[in-house]
GROMACS .gro file of C-alpha atoms in nm:
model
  351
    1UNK     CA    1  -1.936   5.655  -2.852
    2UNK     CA    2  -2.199   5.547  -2.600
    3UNK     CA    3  -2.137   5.213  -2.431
    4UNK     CA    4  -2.501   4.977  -2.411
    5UNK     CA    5  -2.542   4.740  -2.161
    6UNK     CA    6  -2.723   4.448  -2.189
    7UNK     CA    7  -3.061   4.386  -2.019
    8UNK     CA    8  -3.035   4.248  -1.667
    9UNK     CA    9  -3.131   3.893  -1.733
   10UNK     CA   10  -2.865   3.886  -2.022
   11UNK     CA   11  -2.619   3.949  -1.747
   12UNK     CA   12  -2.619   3.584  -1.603
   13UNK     CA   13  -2.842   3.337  -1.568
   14UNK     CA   14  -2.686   3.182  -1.263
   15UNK     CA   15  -2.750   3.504  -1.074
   16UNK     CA   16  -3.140   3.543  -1.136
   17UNK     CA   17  -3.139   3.144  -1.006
   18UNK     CA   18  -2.920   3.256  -0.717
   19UNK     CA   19  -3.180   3.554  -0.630
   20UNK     CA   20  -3.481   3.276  -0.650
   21UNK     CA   21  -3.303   3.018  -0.462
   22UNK     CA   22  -3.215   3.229  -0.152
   23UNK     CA   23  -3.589   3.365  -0.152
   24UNK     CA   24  -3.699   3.038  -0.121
   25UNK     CA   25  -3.460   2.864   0.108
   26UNK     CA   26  -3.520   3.207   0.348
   27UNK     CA   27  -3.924   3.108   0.316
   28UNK     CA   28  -3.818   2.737   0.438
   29UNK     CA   29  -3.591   2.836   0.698
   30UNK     CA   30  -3.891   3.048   0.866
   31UNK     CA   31  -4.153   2.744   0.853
   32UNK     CA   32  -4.141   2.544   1.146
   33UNK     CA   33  -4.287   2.267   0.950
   34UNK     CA   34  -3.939   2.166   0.819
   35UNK     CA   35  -3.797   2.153   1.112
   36UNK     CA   36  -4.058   1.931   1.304
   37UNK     CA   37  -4.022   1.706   0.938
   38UNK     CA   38  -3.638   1.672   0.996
   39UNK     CA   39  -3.668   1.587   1.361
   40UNK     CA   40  -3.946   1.298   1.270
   41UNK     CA   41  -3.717   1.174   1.011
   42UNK     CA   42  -3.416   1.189   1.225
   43UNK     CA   43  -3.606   0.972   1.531
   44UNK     CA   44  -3.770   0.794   1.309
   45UNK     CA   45  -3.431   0.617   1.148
   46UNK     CA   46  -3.255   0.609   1.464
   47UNK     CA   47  -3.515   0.431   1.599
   48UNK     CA   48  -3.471   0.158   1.299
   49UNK     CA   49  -3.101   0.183   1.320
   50UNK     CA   50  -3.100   0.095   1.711
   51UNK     CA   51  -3.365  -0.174   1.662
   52UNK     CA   52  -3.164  -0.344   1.358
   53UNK     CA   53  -2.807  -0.330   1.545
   54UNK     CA   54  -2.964  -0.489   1.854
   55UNK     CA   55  -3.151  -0.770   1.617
   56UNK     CA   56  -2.846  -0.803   1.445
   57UNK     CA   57  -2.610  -0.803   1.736
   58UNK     CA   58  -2.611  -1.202   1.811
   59UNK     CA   59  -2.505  -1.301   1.426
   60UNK     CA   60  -2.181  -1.412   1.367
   61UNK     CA   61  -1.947  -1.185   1.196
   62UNK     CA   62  -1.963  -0.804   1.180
   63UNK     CA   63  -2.288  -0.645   1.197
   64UNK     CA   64  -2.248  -0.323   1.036
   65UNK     CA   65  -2.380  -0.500   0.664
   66UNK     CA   66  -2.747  -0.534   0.811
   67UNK     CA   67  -2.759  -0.159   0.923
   68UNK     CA   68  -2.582  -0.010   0.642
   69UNK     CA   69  -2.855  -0.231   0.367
   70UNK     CA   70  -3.122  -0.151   0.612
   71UNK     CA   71  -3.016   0.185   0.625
   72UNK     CA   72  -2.989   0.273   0.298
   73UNK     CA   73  -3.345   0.124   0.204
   74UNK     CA   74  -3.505   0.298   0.425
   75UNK     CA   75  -3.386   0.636   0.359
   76UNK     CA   76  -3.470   0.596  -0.034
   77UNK     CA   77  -3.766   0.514   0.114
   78UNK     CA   78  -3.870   0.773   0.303
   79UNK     CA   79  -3.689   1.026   0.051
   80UNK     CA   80  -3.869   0.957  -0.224
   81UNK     CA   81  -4.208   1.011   0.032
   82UNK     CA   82  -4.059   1.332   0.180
   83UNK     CA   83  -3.934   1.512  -0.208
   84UNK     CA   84  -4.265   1.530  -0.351
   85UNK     CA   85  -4.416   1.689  -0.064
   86UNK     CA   86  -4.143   1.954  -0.012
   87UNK     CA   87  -4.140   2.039  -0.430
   88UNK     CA   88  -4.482   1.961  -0.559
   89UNK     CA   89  -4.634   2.315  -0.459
   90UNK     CA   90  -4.325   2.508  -0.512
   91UNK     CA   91  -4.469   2.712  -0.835
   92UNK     CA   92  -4.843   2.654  -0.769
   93UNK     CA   93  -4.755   2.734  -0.401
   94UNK     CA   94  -4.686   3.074  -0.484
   95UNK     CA   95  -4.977   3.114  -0.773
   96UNK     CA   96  -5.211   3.037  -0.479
   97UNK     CA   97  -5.071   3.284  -0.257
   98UNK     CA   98  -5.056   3.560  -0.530
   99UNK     CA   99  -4.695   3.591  -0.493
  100UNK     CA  100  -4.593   3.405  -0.771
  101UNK     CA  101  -4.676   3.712  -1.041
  102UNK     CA  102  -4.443   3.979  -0.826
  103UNK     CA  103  -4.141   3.730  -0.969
  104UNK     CA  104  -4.305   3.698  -1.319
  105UNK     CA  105  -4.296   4.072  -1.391
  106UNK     CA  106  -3.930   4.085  -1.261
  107UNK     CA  107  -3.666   4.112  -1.536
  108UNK     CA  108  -3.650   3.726  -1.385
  109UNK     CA  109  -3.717   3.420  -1.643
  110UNK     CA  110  -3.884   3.131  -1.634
  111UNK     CA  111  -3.614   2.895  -1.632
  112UNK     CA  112  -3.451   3.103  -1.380
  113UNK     CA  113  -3.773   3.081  -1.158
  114UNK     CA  114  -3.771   2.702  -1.215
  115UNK     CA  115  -3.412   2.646  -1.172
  116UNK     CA  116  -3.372   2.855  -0.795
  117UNK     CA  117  -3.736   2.677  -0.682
  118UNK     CA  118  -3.605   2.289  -0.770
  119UNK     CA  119  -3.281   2.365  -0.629
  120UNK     CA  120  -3.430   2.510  -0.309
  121UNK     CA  121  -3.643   2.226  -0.318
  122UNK     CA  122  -3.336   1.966  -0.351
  123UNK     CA  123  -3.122   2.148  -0.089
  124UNK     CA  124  -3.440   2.109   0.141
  125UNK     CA  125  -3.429   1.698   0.108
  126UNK     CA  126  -3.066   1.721   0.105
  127UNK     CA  127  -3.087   1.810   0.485
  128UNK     CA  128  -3.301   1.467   0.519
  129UNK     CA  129  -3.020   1.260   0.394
  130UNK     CA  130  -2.736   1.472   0.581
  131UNK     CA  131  -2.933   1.384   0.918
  132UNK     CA  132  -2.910   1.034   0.779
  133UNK     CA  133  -2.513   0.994   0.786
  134UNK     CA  134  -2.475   0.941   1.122
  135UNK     CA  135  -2.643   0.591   1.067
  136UNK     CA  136  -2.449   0.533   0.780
  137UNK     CA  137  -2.140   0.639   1.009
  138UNK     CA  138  -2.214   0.398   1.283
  139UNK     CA  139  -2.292   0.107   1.011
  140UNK     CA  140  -1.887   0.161   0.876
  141UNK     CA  141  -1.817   0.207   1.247
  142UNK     CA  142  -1.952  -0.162   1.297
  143UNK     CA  143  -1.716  -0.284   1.018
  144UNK     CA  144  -1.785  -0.533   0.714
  145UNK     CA  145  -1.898  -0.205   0.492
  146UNK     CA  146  -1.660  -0.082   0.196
  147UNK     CA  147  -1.599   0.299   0.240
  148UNK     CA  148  -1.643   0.327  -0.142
  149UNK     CA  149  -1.999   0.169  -0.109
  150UNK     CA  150  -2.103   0.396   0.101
  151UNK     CA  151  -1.990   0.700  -0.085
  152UNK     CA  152  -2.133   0.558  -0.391
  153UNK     CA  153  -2.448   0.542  -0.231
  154UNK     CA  154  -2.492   0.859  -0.098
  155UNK     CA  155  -2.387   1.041  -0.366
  156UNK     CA  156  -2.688   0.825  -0.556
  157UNK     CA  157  -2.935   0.879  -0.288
  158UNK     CA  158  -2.857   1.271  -0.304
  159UNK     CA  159  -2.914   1.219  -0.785
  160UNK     CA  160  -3.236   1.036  -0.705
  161UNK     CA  161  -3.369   1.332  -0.486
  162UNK     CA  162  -3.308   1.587  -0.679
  163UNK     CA  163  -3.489   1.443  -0.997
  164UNK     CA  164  -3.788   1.356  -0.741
  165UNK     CA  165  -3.788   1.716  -0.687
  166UNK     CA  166  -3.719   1.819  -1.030
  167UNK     CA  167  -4.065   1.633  -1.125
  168UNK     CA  168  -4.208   1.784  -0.837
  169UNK     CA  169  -4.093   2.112  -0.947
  170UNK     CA  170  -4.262   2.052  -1.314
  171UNK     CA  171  -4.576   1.922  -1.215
  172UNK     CA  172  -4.641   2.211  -0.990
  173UNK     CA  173  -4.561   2.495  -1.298
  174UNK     CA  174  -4.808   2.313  -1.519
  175UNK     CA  175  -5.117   2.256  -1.262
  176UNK     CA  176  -5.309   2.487  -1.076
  177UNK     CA  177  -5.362   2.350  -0.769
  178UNK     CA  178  -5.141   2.263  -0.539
  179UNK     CA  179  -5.336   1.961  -0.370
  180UNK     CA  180  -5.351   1.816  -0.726
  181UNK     CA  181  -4.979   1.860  -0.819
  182UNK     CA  182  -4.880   1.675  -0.489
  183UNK     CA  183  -5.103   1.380  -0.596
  184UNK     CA  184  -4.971   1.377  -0.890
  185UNK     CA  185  -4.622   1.376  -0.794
  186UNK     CA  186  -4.674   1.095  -0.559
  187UNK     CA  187  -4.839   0.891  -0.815
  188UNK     CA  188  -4.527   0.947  -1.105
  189UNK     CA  189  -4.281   0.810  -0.818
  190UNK     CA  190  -4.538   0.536  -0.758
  191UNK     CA  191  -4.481   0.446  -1.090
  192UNK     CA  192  -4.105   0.440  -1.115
  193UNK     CA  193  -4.117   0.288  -0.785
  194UNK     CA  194  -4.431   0.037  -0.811
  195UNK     CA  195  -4.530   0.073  -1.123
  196UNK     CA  196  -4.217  -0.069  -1.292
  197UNK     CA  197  -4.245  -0.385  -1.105
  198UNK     CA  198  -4.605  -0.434  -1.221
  199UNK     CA  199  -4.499  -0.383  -1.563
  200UNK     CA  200  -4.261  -0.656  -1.554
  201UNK     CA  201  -4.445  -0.904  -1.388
  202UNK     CA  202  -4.746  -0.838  -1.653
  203UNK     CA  203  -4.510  -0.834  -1.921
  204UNK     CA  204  -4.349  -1.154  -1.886
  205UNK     CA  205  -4.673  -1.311  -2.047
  206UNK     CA  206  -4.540  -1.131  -2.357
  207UNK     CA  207  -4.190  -1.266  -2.377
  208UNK     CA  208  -4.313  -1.615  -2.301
  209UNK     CA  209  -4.087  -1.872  -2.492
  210UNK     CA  210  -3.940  -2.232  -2.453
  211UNK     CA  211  -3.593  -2.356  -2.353
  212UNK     CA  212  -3.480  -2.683  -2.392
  213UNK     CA  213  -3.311  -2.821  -2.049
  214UNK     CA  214  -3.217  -3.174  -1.876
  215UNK     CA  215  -3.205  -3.318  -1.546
  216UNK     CA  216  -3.015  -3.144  -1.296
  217UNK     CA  217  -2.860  -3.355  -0.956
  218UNK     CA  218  -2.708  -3.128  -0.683
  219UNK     CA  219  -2.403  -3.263  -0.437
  220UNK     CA  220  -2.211  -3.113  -0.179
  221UNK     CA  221  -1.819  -3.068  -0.207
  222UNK     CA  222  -1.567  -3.150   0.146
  223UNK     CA  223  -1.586  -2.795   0.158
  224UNK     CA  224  -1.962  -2.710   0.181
  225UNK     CA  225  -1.997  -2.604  -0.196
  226UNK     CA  226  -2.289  -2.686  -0.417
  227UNK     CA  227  -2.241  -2.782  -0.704
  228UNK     CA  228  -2.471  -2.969  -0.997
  229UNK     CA  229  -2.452  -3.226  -1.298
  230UNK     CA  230  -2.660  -3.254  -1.610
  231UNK     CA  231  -2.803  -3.547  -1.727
  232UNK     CA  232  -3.053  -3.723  -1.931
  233UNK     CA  233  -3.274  -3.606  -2.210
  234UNK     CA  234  -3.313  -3.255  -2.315
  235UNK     CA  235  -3.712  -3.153  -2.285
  236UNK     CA  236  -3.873  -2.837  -2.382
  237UNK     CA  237  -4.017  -2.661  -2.103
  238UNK     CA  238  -4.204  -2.263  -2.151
  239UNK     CA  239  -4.018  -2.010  -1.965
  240UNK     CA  240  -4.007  -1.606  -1.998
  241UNK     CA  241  -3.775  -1.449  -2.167
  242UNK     CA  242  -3.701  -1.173  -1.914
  243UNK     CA  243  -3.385  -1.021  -2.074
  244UNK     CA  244  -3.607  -0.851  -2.344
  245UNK     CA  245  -3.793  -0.667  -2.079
  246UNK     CA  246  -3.533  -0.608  -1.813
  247UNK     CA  247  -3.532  -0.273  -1.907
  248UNK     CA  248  -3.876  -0.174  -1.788
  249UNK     CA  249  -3.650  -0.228  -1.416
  250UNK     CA  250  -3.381   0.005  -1.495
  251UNK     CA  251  -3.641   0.369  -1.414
  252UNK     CA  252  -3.746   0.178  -1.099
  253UNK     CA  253  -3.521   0.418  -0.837
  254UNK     CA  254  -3.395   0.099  -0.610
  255UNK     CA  255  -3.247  -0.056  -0.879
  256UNK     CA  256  -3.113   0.258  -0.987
  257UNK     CA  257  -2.879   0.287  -0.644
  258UNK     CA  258  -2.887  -0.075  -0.565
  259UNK     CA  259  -2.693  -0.148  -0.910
  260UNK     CA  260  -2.503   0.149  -0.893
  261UNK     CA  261  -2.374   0.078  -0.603
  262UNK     CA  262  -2.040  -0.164  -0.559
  263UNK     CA  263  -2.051  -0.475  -0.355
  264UNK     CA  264  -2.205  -0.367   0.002
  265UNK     CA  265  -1.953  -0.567   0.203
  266UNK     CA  266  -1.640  -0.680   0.246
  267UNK     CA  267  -1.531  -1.020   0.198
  268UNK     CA  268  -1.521  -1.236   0.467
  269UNK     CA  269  -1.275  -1.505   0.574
  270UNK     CA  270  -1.379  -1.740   0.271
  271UNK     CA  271  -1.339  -1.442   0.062
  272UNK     CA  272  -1.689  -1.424  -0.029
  273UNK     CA  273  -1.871  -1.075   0.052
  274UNK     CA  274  -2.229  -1.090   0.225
  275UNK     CA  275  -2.507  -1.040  -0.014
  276UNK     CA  276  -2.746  -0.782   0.142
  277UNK     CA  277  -3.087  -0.642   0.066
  278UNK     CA  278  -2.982  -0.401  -0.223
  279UNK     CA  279  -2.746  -0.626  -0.342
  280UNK     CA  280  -2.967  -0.892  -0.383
  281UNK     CA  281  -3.155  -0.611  -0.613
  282UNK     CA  282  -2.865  -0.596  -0.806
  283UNK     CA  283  -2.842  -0.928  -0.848
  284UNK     CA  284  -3.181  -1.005  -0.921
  285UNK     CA  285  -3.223  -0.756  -1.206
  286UNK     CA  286  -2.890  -0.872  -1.368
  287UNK     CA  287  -3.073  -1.225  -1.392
  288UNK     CA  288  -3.303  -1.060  -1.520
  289UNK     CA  289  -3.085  -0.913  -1.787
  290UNK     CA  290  -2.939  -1.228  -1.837
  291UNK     CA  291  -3.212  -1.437  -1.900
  292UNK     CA  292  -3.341  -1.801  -1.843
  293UNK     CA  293  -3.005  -1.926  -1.956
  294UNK     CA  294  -2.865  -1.813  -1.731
  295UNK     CA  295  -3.030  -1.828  -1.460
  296UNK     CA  296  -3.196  -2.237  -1.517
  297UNK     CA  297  -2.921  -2.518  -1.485
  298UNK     CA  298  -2.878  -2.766  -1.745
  299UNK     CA  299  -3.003  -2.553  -2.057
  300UNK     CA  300  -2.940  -2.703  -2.337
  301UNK     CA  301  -2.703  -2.923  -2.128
  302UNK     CA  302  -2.481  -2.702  -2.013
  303UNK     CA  303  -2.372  -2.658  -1.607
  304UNK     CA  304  -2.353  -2.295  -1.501
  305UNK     CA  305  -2.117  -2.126  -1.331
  306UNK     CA  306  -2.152  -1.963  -0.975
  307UNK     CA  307  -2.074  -1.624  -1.124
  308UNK     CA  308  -2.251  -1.303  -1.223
  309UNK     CA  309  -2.417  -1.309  -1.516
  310UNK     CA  310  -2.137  -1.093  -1.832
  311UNK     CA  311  -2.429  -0.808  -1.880
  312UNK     CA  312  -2.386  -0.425  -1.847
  313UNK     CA  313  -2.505  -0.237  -1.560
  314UNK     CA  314  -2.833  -0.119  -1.582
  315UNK     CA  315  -2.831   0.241  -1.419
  316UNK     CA  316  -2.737   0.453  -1.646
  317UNK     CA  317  -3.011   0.395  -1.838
  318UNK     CA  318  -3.233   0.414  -1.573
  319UNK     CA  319  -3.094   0.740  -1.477
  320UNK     CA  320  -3.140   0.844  -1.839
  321UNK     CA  321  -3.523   0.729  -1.848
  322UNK     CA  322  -3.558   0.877  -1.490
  323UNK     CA  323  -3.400   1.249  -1.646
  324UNK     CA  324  -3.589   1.287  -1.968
  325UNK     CA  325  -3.923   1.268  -1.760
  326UNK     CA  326  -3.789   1.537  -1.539
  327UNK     CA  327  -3.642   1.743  -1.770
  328UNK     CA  328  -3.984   1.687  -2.011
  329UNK     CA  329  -4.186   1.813  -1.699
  330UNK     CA  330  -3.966   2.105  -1.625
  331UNK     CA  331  -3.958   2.200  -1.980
  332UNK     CA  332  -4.326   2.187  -2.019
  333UNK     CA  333  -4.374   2.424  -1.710
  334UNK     CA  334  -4.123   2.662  -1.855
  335UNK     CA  335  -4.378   2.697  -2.113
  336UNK     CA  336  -4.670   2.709  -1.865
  337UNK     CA  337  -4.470   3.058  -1.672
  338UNK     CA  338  -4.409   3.229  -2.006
  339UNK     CA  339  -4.571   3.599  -1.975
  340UNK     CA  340  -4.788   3.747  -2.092
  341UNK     CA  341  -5.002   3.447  -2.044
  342UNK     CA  342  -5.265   3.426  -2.295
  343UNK     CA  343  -5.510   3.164  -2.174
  344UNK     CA  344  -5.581   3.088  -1.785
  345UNK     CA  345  -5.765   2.790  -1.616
  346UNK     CA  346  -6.076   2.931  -1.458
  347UNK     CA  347  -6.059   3.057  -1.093
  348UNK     CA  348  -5.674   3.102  -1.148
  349UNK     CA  349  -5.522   3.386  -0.906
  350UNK     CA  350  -5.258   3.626  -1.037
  351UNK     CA  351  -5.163   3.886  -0.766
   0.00000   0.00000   0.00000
């Protein structure tokens, strides 16, 4: 009784993406280009870390909040700038060259080709974000940060990059040139990044409604505290009704870590934590979420509290939004490597 064994790609699909992945991170190791990128990126934040902890270095009260906000800005920042450009030719790339049909005639699959390219691709930016720790080392080092915060963050930072890449990844398998996949790239995380705020602010003239509110007269407590009592006659005044489109906010990729991430510092000696840059994100979109309740005194009478708003966190659905375009994209260009390929765009190279 003969024994049959089952067709190499059968065998596992993990080790077809393994075989891709090392080909690819070899072909990056060997460009100088990467390395000059990582050495720009790593002067280029130190230089904003040194200028924000001397800028910040005559407040009162620990310092390392302002770097570690600062820090973690910028380096979303200048991630989601650096993952299209190191992904968005990564299939294309190689159709260009005439190297990318020696791995289509392999016993190799297209999701296996996909798979090792965008996680070449992701390990790539990872190395961007790895140079970064140091900064985010030296902002705990300066104290006033939450370990956990920091964590939290990086492991978010590291998510967002790899679906940057992922999209890079699937806009490169469906076009044919490279110079046009990179454009396009940049313009999707424009619109996550840009876009979404646009969208809001335009779409607030669709949720336009009317609240009815009363006077509002602020005081000061013996200990410093504002506080506010409503009085006089309720009035109806037009106002936008932003919790029906706070949602447009969640794909945009700062509010994605801002909100994910817990509160940035610790307290201080009132008990009361510093509200930084991405906190203040945070905060801003759960207003948002809230709505102009919430966020107006006196509405319908009623004074409100100092506290955040009761809604759910918004990132997981902007993580959700933010992986069904990916995984659309990558999907699509799975379709786009199939062999034999039937139909080509004109001037297309295959070997």
């Amino acid at each position: 009784m003969s024994t049959q064994t089952l067709p190499a790609p059968a065998l596992g699909f993990w080790s077809g993406v393994r075989s891709v992945f090392a080909l690819e991170m070899k072909q990056r190791l060997r460009s100088r280009s990467w390395y000059v990128l990582l050495i720009v990126w790593f002067g280029v934040i130190g230089l904003v870390a040194t200028l924000t902890a001397l800028g910040s270095s005559a407040e009162v009260g620990p310092q390392g909040p302002v770097l570690y906000e600062l820090m973690v800005g910028f380096i979303l920042f200048f991630g989601l700038l650096l993952a299209p450009a190191l992904s968005a030719n990564a299939v294309n790339g190689d159709r260009a060259a005439g190297t990318l049909a020696v791995l289509q005639i392999t016993l190799l699959r297209p999701g296996q080709i996909l798979a090792g390219k965008w996680l070449a691709s992701w390990v790539a930016s990872m190395g961007f974000l790895v140079a970064s720790i140091p900064f985010l080392l030296w902002a705990l080092a300066l104290g006033g940060v939450q370990p956990l915060s920091a964590v939290v963050a990086v492991v978010m930072l590291a998510v967002e990059l790899g679906i940057v890449c992922a999209v890079g990844v699937g806009v490169s398998a469906l076009a044919a040139r490279p110079l046009f996949s990179i454009v396009v790239t940049y313009m999707l995380v424009a619109l996550l990044g840009l876009g979404t705020l646009i969208a809001f602010a335009l779409s607030g003239f669709l949720t336009e409604g009317t609240v009815k509110v009363n006077s509002s007269t602020y005081s000061y407590t013996a200990d410093g505290t504002e506080e506010y009592t409503c009085s006089g006659p309720l009035t109806e005044i037009p106002v936008a009704h932003t919790e029906r489109i706070a949602w447009i906010l969640a794909a945009n990729p700062f509010v994605v870590v801002a909100d994910s991430t817990p509160s940035t510092a610790e307290p201080d000696g009132n008990g009361v934590p510093a509200t930084g840059v991405m906190e203040g994100i945070s905060d801003t979109v759960r207003l948002a979420q809230a709505g102009p309740e919430y966020s107006m005194p006196c509405v319908n009478g009623d004074v409100r509290g100092t506290s955040q708003p009761d809604v759910p966190p918004i990132w997981p659905l902007g993580l959700t939004l933010q992986s069904a375009l990916a995984a659309l994209l990558v999907f699509l260009g799975r379709l786009r490597l199939r062999t034999p390929v039937r139909n080509l765009a004109a001037g297309t190279r295959i070997a």
